[in-house]
mmCIF file of C-alpha atoms in Angstrom:
data_model
loop_
_atom_site.group_PDB
_atom_site.id
_atom_site.type_symbol
_atom_site.label_atom_id
_atom_site.label_comp_id
_atom_site.label_asym_id
_atom_site.label_seq_id
_atom_site.Cartn_x
_atom_site.Cartn_y
_atom_site.Cartn_z
ATOM 1 C CA MET Y 96 -51.528 -36.788 -33.277
ATOM 2 C CA SER Y 97 -49.892 -35.614 -30.044
ATOM 3 C CA ALA Y 98 -51.734 -35.523 -26.723
ATOM 4 C CA LEU Y 99 -51.431 -31.729 -26.861
ATOM 5 C CA GLU Y 100 -53.297 -31.551 -30.162
ATOM 6 C CA LYS Y 101 -55.848 -34.186 -29.167
ATOM 7 C CA PHE Y 102 -56.539 -33.286 -25.541
ATOM 8 C CA GLY Y 103 -55.052 -29.804 -25.068
ATOM 9 C CA VAL Y 104 -52.444 -30.985 -22.549
ATOM 10 C CA GLU Y 105 -49.258 -33.079 -22.692
ATOM 11 C CA ILE Y 106 -46.818 -34.199 -20.007
ATOM 12 C CA PHE Y 107 -43.076 -34.623 -20.467
ATOM 13 C CA THR Y 108 -40.593 -36.241 -18.077
ATOM 14 C CA GLN Y 109 -36.820 -35.770 -17.748
ATOM 15 C CA HIS Y 110 -36.500 -38.496 -20.423
ATOM 16 C CA ASN Y 111 -38.225 -36.531 -23.182
ATOM 17 C CA ILE Y 112 -38.429 -32.950 -21.909
ATOM 18 C CA PHE Y 113 -35.554 -31.980 -24.204
ATOM 19 C CA GLU Y 114 -37.780 -32.680 -27.192
ATOM 20 C CA ARG Y 115 -39.455 -29.422 -26.148
ATOM 21 C CA ILE Y 116 -36.580 -27.624 -24.406
ATOM 22 C CA SER Y 117 -33.740 -27.112 -26.850
ATOM 23 C CA ALA Y 118 -30.446 -27.980 -25.137
ATOM 24 C CA ASP Y 119 -27.979 -26.242 -27.457
ATOM 25 C CA LYS Y 120 -29.564 -23.015 -28.720
ATOM 26 C CA PRO Y 121 -32.160 -20.381 -27.744
ATOM 27 C CA PHE Y 122 -35.749 -21.588 -28.105
ATOM 28 C CA ARG Y 123 -39.302 -20.350 -27.776
ATOM 29 C CA PRO Y 124 -41.865 -22.776 -26.266
ATOM 30 C CA GLU Y 125 -44.831 -23.383 -28.554
ATOM 31 C CA ASN Y 126 -47.208 -23.515 -25.587
ATOM 32 C CA PRO Y 127 -47.241 -22.348 -21.964
ATOM 33 C CA ALA Y 128 -46.176 -24.910 -19.350
ATOM 34 C CA PHE Y 129 -45.438 -25.648 -15.716
ATOM 35 C CA ILE Y 130 -42.049 -27.264 -15.067
ATOM 36 C CA PHE Y 131 -41.589 -29.119 -11.756
ATOM 37 C CA ILE Y 132 -38.239 -30.251 -10.375
ATOM 38 C CA LYS Y 133 -38.220 -33.201 -7.987
ATOM 39 C CA SER Y 134 -34.445 -33.651 -7.804
ATOM 40 C CA GLY Y 135 -31.300 -32.222 -9.358
ATOM 41 C CA THR Y 136 -31.004 -28.742 -10.872
ATOM 42 C CA ILE Y 137 -31.611 -26.980 -14.162
ATOM 43 C CA LYS Y 138 -30.475 -23.482 -15.056
ATOM 44 C CA LEU Y 139 -32.282 -21.525 -17.772
ATOM 45 C CA ARG Y 140 -31.561 -18.077 -19.163
ATOM 46 C CA GLN Y 141 -34.711 -16.074 -19.741
ATOM 47 C CA HIS Y 142 -34.854 -12.499 -21.026
ATOM 48 C CA PHE Y 143 -32.200 -10.791 -18.917
ATOM 49 C CA SER Y 144 -31.494 -13.199 -16.070
ATOM 50 C CA ASP Y 145 -30.511 -16.780 -15.253
ATOM 51 C CA LEU Y 146 -33.011 -18.834 -13.290
ATOM 52 C CA GLU Y 147 -31.783 -21.878 -11.378
ATOM 53 C CA LEU Y 148 -34.343 -24.438 -10.243
ATOM 54 C CA SER Y 149 -33.657 -27.225 -7.778
ATOM 55 C CA ALA Y 150 -35.658 -29.858 -5.844
ATOM 56 C CA ASN Y 151 -39.237 -28.911 -4.886
ATOM 57 C CA MET Y 152 -39.376 -25.879 -7.158
ATOM 58 C CA PHE Y 153 -41.418 -25.015 -10.218
ATOM 59 C CA MET Y 154 -41.514 -22.377 -12.921
ATOM 60 C CA VAL Y 155 -44.040 -21.092 -15.440
ATOM 61 C CA THR Y 156 -42.933 -20.848 -19.070
ATOM 62 C CA ASP Y 157 -44.620 -18.678 -21.660
ATOM 63 C CA PRO Y 158 -44.462 -18.624 -25.485
ATOM 64 C CA GLN Y 159 -43.729 -14.893 -25.384
ATOM 65 C CA THR Y 160 -40.346 -15.576 -23.782
ATOM 66 C CA ILE Y 161 -37.191 -16.968 -25.358
ATOM 67 C CA TYR Y 162 -35.197 -19.344 -23.161
ATOM 68 C CA GLU Y 163 -31.718 -20.791 -23.323
ATOM 69 C CA MET Y 164 -30.608 -23.821 -21.338
ATOM 70 C CA VAL Y 165 -27.416 -23.142 -19.417
ATOM 71 C CA SER Y 166 -26.941 -26.428 -17.537
ATOM 72 C CA VAL Y 167 -28.701 -29.509 -16.159
ATOM 73 C CA SER Y 168 -27.465 -31.937 -13.486
ATOM 74 C CA GLY Y 169 -27.187 -35.708 -13.913
ATOM 75 C CA ASP Y 170 -29.789 -36.426 -11.203
ATOM 76 C CA PHE Y 171 -32.385 -34.106 -12.804
ATOM 77 C CA GLN Y 172 -35.937 -35.418 -12.327
ATOM 78 C CA SER Y 173 -38.817 -33.376 -13.694
ATOM 79 C CA ARG Y 174 -42.332 -33.152 -15.094
ATOM 80 C CA MET Y 175 -43.438 -30.551 -17.612
ATOM 81 C CA VAL Y 176 -47.166 -29.951 -18.018
ATOM 82 C CA SER Y 177 -47.579 -28.253 -21.402
ATOM 83 C CA TYR Y 178 -51.056 -27.000 -22.303
ATOM 84 C CA LYS Y 179 -53.006 -25.059 -24.899
ATOM 85 C CA ARG Y 180 -53.756 -21.547 -23.666
ATOM 86 C CA GLU Y 181 -57.464 -21.873 -24.498
ATOM 87 C CA PHE Y 182 -57.632 -24.932 -22.235
ATOM 88 C CA ILE Y 183 -56.920 -22.740 -19.226
ATOM 89 C CA SER Y 184 -58.774 -19.573 -20.276
ATOM 90 C CA ALA Y 185 -62.074 -20.861 -18.895
ATOM 91 C CA LEU Y 186 -60.608 -20.894 -15.383
ATOM 92 C CA SER Y 187 -61.061 -17.895 -13.127
ATOM 93 C CA LEU Y 188 -59.480 -14.551 -13.944
ATOM 94 C CA LYS Y 189 -57.944 -14.591 -10.483
ATOM 95 C CA PHE Y 190 -56.065 -17.776 -11.383
ATOM 96 C CA ASN Y 191 -54.858 -16.279 -14.663
ATOM 97 C CA ARG Y 192 -53.689 -13.139 -12.868
ATOM 98 C CA LEU Y 193 -51.792 -15.296 -10.371
ATOM 99 C CA ILE Y 194 -50.073 -17.160 -13.215
ATOM 100 C CA THR Y 195 -49.150 -13.851 -14.882
ATOM 101 C CA TYR Y 196 -47.829 -12.482 -11.618
ATOM 102 C CA ARG Y 197 -45.867 -15.653 -10.884
ATOM 103 C CA TYR Y 198 -44.333 -15.402 -14.358
ATOM 104 C CA PHE Y 199 -43.365 -11.777 -13.666
ATOM 105 C CA ARG Y 200 -41.674 -12.709 -10.364
ATOM 106 C CA GLN Y 201 -39.622 -15.262 -12.281
ATOM 107 C CA GLN Y 202 -38.359 -12.496 -14.564
ATOM 108 C CA MET Y 203 -36.884 -11.000 -11.420
ATOM 109 C CA ASN Y 204 -34.832 -14.213 -11.124
ATOM 110 C CA LYS Y 205 -36.932 -15.907 -8.460
ATOM 111 C CA GLY Y 206 -37.734 -19.604 -8.631
ATOM 112 C CA VAL Y 207 -40.730 -20.859 -6.670
ATOM 113 C CA PRO Y 208 -39.995 -23.243 -3.814
ATOM 114 C CA PHE Y 209 -42.887 -25.078 -2.216
ATOM 115 C CA PRO Y 210 -43.154 -27.622 0.621
ATOM 116 C CA GLU Y 211 -42.124 -31.201 -0.171
ATOM 117 C CA ASN Y 212 -45.514 -32.579 0.916
ATOM 118 C CA GLU Y 213 -47.305 -30.225 -1.536
ATOM 119 C CA MET Y 214 -44.890 -31.180 -4.300
ATOM 120 C CA GLU Y 215 -45.669 -34.848 -3.581
ATOM 121 C CA VAL Y 216 -49.414 -34.285 -4.049
ATOM 122 C CA VAL Y 217 -48.938 -32.299 -7.282
ATOM 123 C CA TRP Y 218 -46.432 -34.895 -8.561
ATOM 124 C CA LYS Y 219 -49.012 -37.668 -8.020
ATOM 125 C CA SER Y 220 -51.725 -35.638 -9.780
ATOM 126 C CA VAL Y 221 -49.457 -35.011 -12.764
ATOM 127 C CA ASN Y 222 -48.425 -38.685 -12.925
ATOM 128 C CA PHE Y 223 -52.047 -39.829 -12.831
ATOM 129 C CA LEU Y 224 -52.955 -37.377 -15.584
ATOM 130 C CA LYS Y 225 -49.981 -38.685 -17.586
ATOM 131 C CA TYR Y 226 -51.132 -42.281 -16.965
ATOM 132 C CA ILE Y 227 -54.586 -41.485 -18.407
ATOM 133 C CA LEU Y 228 -53.096 -39.584 -21.376
ATOM 134 C CA ASP Y 229 -50.646 -42.414 -22.162
ATOM 135 C CA SER Y 230 -53.140 -45.239 -21.667
ATOM 136 C CA GLU Y 231 -53.829 -47.226 -24.825
ATOM 137 C CA THR Y 232 -56.976 -48.719 -23.302
ATOM 138 C CA GLU Y 233 -60.169 -47.533 -24.976
ATOM 139 C CA MET Y 234 -61.842 -45.068 -22.609
ATOM 140 C CA LEU Y 235 -65.306 -43.800 -23.426
ATOM 141 C CA TYR Y 236 -64.880 -40.461 -21.640
ATOM 142 C CA LYS Y 237 -61.116 -40.021 -21.910
ATOM 143 C CA LYS Y 238 -61.303 -36.393 -23.089
ATOM 144 C CA GLU Y 239 -63.623 -35.447 -20.218
ATOM 145 C CA MET Y 240 -61.401 -37.269 -17.720
ATOM 146 C CA VAL Y 241 -58.345 -35.386 -18.969
ATOM 147 C CA GLU Y 242 -60.178 -32.067 -18.750
ATOM 148 C CA HIS Y 243 -61.302 -32.713 -15.166
ATOM 149 C CA LEU Y 244 -57.907 -34.022 -14.035
ATOM 150 C CA PHE Y 245 -56.217 -30.988 -15.577
ATOM 151 C CA SER Y 246 -58.716 -28.744 -13.756
ATOM 152 C CA VAL Y 247 -57.870 -30.498 -10.474
ATOM 153 C CA PHE Y 248 -54.176 -29.867 -11.170
ATOM 154 C CA CYS Y 249 -54.858 -26.185 -11.959
ATOM 155 C CA TYR Y 250 -56.807 -25.679 -8.732
ATOM 156 C CA GLN Y 251 -54.023 -27.363 -6.766
ATOM 157 C CA MET Y 252 -51.547 -24.936 -8.353
ATOM 158 C CA ALA Y 253 -53.890 -21.973 -7.793
ATOM 159 C CA GLY Y 254 -54.037 -22.866 -4.093
ATOM 160 C CA ILE Y 255 -50.251 -23.129 -3.804
ATOM 161 C CA ILE Y 256 -49.512 -19.980 -5.836
ATOM 162 C CA SER Y 257 -52.249 -18.028 -4.089
ATOM 163 C CA LYS Y 258 -50.900 -18.912 -0.658
ATOM 164 C CA GLU Y 259 -47.328 -18.026 -1.676
ATOM 165 C CA ASP Y 260 -48.076 -14.935 -3.735
ATOM 166 C CA ASN Y 261 -51.317 -13.259 -2.691
ATOM 167 C CA TYR Y 262 -49.657 -11.155 -0.041
ATOM 168 C CA SER Y 263 -46.750 -10.130 -2.236
ATOM 169 C CA MET Y 264 -49.078 -9.522 -5.200
ATOM 170 C CA ASN Y 265 -51.131 -7.125 -3.081
ATOM 171 C CA GLN Y 266 -47.902 -5.556 -1.861
ATOM 172 C CA MET Y 267 -46.419 -5.119 -5.354
ATOM 173 C CA SER Y 268 -44.523 -1.866 -5.171
ATOM 174 C CA ARG Y 269 -45.145 0.944 -7.620
ATOM 175 C CA GLN Y 270 -41.667 0.297 -9.035
ATOM 176 C CA GLU Y 271 -42.397 -3.425 -9.613
ATOM 177 C CA GLU Y 272 -45.686 -2.482 -11.248
ATOM 178 C CA ILE Y 273 -43.894 -0.143 -13.672
ATOM 179 C CA VAL Y 274 -41.454 -2.924 -14.645
ATOM 180 C CA PHE Y 275 -44.315 -5.447 -14.899
ATOM 181 C CA VAL Y 276 -46.203 -3.188 -17.354
ATOM 182 C CA PHE Y 277 -42.972 -2.391 -19.252
ATOM 183 C CA LEU Y 278 -42.203 -6.111 -19.792
ATOM 184 C CA THR Y 279 -45.818 -6.829 -20.765
ATOM 185 C CA ASP Y 280 -45.847 -3.943 -23.283
ATOM 186 C CA LEU Y 281 -42.425 -4.970 -24.599
ATOM 187 C CA ALA Y 282 -43.593 -8.550 -25.258
ATOM 188 C CA GLU Y 283 -46.441 -7.127 -27.349
ATOM 189 C CA HIS Y 284 -44.744 -4.260 -29.210
ATOM 190 C CA HIS Y 285 -41.021 -5.065 -29.563
ATOM 191 C CA LEU Y 286 -41.283 -5.880 -33.278
ATOM 192 C CA THR Y 287 -42.426 -2.352 -34.080
ATOM 193 C CA GLU Y 288 -41.371 -0.162 -31.142
ATOM 194 C CA ARG Y 289 -37.785 0.069 -29.865
ATOM 195 C CA THR Y 290 -37.601 3.448 -28.149
ATOM 196 C CA VAL Y 291 -37.718 3.919 -24.394
ATOM 197 C CA GLU Y 292 -39.937 6.955 -25.087
ATOM 198 C CA PHE Y 293 -42.723 4.746 -26.497
ATOM 199 C CA TYR Y 294 -42.831 2.543 -23.386
ATOM 200 C CA ALA Y 295 -42.614 5.526 -21.015
ATOM 201 C CA GLU Y 296 -45.514 7.250 -22.789
ATOM 202 C CA ARG Y 297 -47.599 4.072 -22.427
ATOM 203 C CA GLN Y 298 -47.396 4.595 -18.659
ATOM 204 C CA SER Y 299 -47.496 8.415 -18.708
ATOM 205 C CA ILE Y 300 -44.079 8.679 -17.058
ATOM 206 C CA THR Y 301 -40.799 10.236 -18.192
ATOM 207 C CA THR Y 302 -38.156 8.190 -19.981
ATOM 208 C CA ARG Y 303 -35.712 9.063 -17.208
ATOM 209 C CA HIS Y 304 -38.088 7.690 -14.553
ATOM 210 C CA LEU Y 305 -38.782 4.474 -16.516
ATOM 211 C CA SER Y 306 -35.064 3.890 -17.121
ATOM 212 C CA SER Y 307 -34.208 4.542 -13.475
ATOM 213 C CA VAL Y 308 -36.915 2.171 -12.156
ATOM 214 C CA VAL Y 309 -36.106 -0.614 -14.648
ATOM 215 C CA LYS Y 310 -32.398 -0.351 -13.775
ATOM 216 C CA SER Y 311 -33.061 -0.473 -10.016
ATOM 217 C CA ILE Y 312 -35.319 -3.558 -10.289
ATOM 218 C CA THR Y 313 -33.534 -5.566 -13.014
ATOM 219 C CA GLY Y 314 -29.961 -4.293 -12.973
ATOM 220 C CA LYS Y 315 -30.234 -3.423 -16.673
ATOM 221 C CA SER Y 316 -31.402 -0.274 -18.422
ATOM 222 C CA ALA Y 317 -34.673 -0.172 -20.370
ATOM 223 C CA SER Y 318 -32.771 0.203 -23.668
ATOM 224 C CA GLN Y 319 -30.556 -2.813 -22.807
ATOM 225 C CA ILE Y 320 -33.640 -4.938 -22.145
ATOM 226 C CA ILE Y 321 -35.285 -3.803 -25.403
ATOM 227 C CA ALA Y 322 -32.109 -4.773 -27.298
ATOM 228 C CA LEU Y 323 -31.943 -8.128 -25.477
ATOM 229 C CA ILE Y 324 -35.524 -9.003 -26.413
ATOM 230 C CA VAL Y 325 -34.930 -8.114 -30.075
ATOM 231 C CA MET Y 326 -31.634 -10.050 -30.111
ATOM 232 C CA ASN Y 327 -33.296 -13.131 -28.617
ATOM 233 C CA GLU Y 328 -36.017 -12.914 -31.257
ATOM 234 C CA ALA Y 329 -33.356 -12.639 -33.966
ATOM 235 C CA LYS Y 330 -31.437 -15.663 -32.638
ATOM 236 C CA VAL Y 331 -34.538 -17.860 -32.675
ATOM 237 C CA LEU Y 332 -35.496 -16.781 -36.207
ATOM 238 C CA LEU Y 333 -31.948 -17.399 -37.455
ATOM 239 C CA ASN Y 334 -31.487 -20.822 -35.879
ATOM 240 C CA SER Y 335 -35.002 -22.258 -36.246
ATOM 241 C CA SER Y 336 -35.876 -21.242 -39.799
ATOM 242 C CA ASN Y 337 -34.345 -21.083 -43.262
ATOM 243 C CA LYS Y 338 -35.626 -17.569 -43.873
ATOM 244 C CA PRO Y 339 -33.075 -15.328 -45.627
ATOM 245 C CA VAL Y 340 -31.409 -12.704 -43.423
ATOM 246 C CA SER Y 341 -33.246 -10.012 -45.412
ATOM 247 C CA GLU Y 342 -36.601 -11.566 -44.454
ATOM 248 C CA VAL Y 343 -35.576 -11.909 -40.796
ATOM 249 C CA SER Y 344 -34.597 -8.223 -40.736
ATOM 250 C CA SER Y 345 -38.006 -7.333 -42.216
ATOM 251 C CA ILE Y 346 -39.900 -9.461 -39.641
ATOM 252 C CA LEU Y 347 -37.977 -7.711 -36.867
ATOM 253 C CA GLY Y 348 -38.960 -4.304 -38.217
ATOM 254 C CA PHE Y 349 -35.551 -3.077 -39.402
ATOM 255 C CA SER Y 350 -35.465 -0.642 -42.322
ATOM 256 C CA ASP Y 351 -33.123 -2.921 -44.280
ATOM 257 C CA GLN Y 352 -30.741 -5.866 -43.966
ATOM 258 C CA TYR Y 353 -27.758 -3.587 -43.366
ATOM 259 C CA ALA Y 354 -29.410 -1.932 -40.336
ATOM 260 C CA PHE Y 355 -30.253 -5.359 -38.886
ATOM 261 C CA SER Y 356 -26.731 -6.728 -39.471
ATOM 262 C CA HIS Y 357 -25.202 -3.631 -37.853
ATOM 263 C CA PHE Y 358 -27.500 -3.995 -34.800
ATOM 264 C CA PHE Y 359 -26.801 -7.748 -34.511
ATOM 265 C CA LYS Y 360 -23.032 -7.397 -34.810
ATOM 266 C CA LYS Y 361 -22.973 -4.542 -32.295
ATOM 267 C CA HIS Y 362 -24.583 -6.792 -29.651
ATOM 268 C CA LEU Y 363 -23.069 -10.192 -30.470
ATOM 269 C CA GLU Y 364 -19.836 -9.317 -32.311
ATOM 270 C CA VAL Y 365 -20.694 -11.711 -35.163
ATOM 271 C CA SER Y 366 -22.894 -11.138 -38.208
ATOM 272 C CA PRO Y 367 -26.324 -12.847 -38.546
ATOM 273 C CA ARG Y 368 -24.853 -15.178 -41.204
ATOM 274 C CA GLN Y 369 -21.894 -16.118 -38.993
ATOM 275 C CA TYR Y 370 -24.280 -16.771 -36.084
ATOM 276 C CA ARG Y 371 -26.497 -19.016 -38.231
ATOM 277 C CA HIS Y 372 -23.430 -20.846 -39.550
ATOM 278 C CA GLN Y 373 -22.553 -21.939 -35.980
ATOM 279 C CA PHE Y 374 -25.683 -24.119 -35.869
ATOM 280 C CA GLU Y 375 -25.222 -25.600 -39.341
ATOM 281 C CA ASN Y 376 -21.997 -27.423 -38.397
#
């Protein structure tokens, strides 16, 4: 049984992080996580932008997002704190809102730098938590220790994120808020709703206004982002399962396999079968 299943949290280093981050194809994390970079760089593609992280930066990953690794440097040193969502839900709503907001800022292609001395403290906390998780010594209250150490880590992160983001969160422009809600709605409804009209109606604004705002903030139109999300979903289903193409098209809400194949080929210039074949060789 993994530490994640047993204790609700698991820590990966640069030596085994690629057990959870697929290096050669799009992937969806099974659980949310914090990824810290102590040295070197890693570049990930998420949704519609590339995010490059270097020393003394961190990012928040979420199972609703599909990622693709673009590159990693030879001197890459990292820790990934992966956790069960329910393990963090007991913490304050303010903390959860900060995490959500931080995740949104990342979508706008912004990594999170923080001072080296703060990184050092968090790094030590994570390493101590890892030491307890990895220890083979019988510990009477190991589960409770892990829970409390993880809480300490979360409050450290809440303090850092709050300091960095509280002002900007309060200053979130109306345009950013529209994009934030659009991306949140899209994560929830993209399997059944693909029209810009649906997402505009959710916010009681015109399709023209939604498209204009999304384009100005992200550089891509609302319809392009909808297609990107669906394509990413399709890629993961095709390369991480043996489901027939007809079943994948049904999961993605297409009327039939032909409609799905036409959509896929239009955006990637290869058919779903040809795409899947690339990962079988």
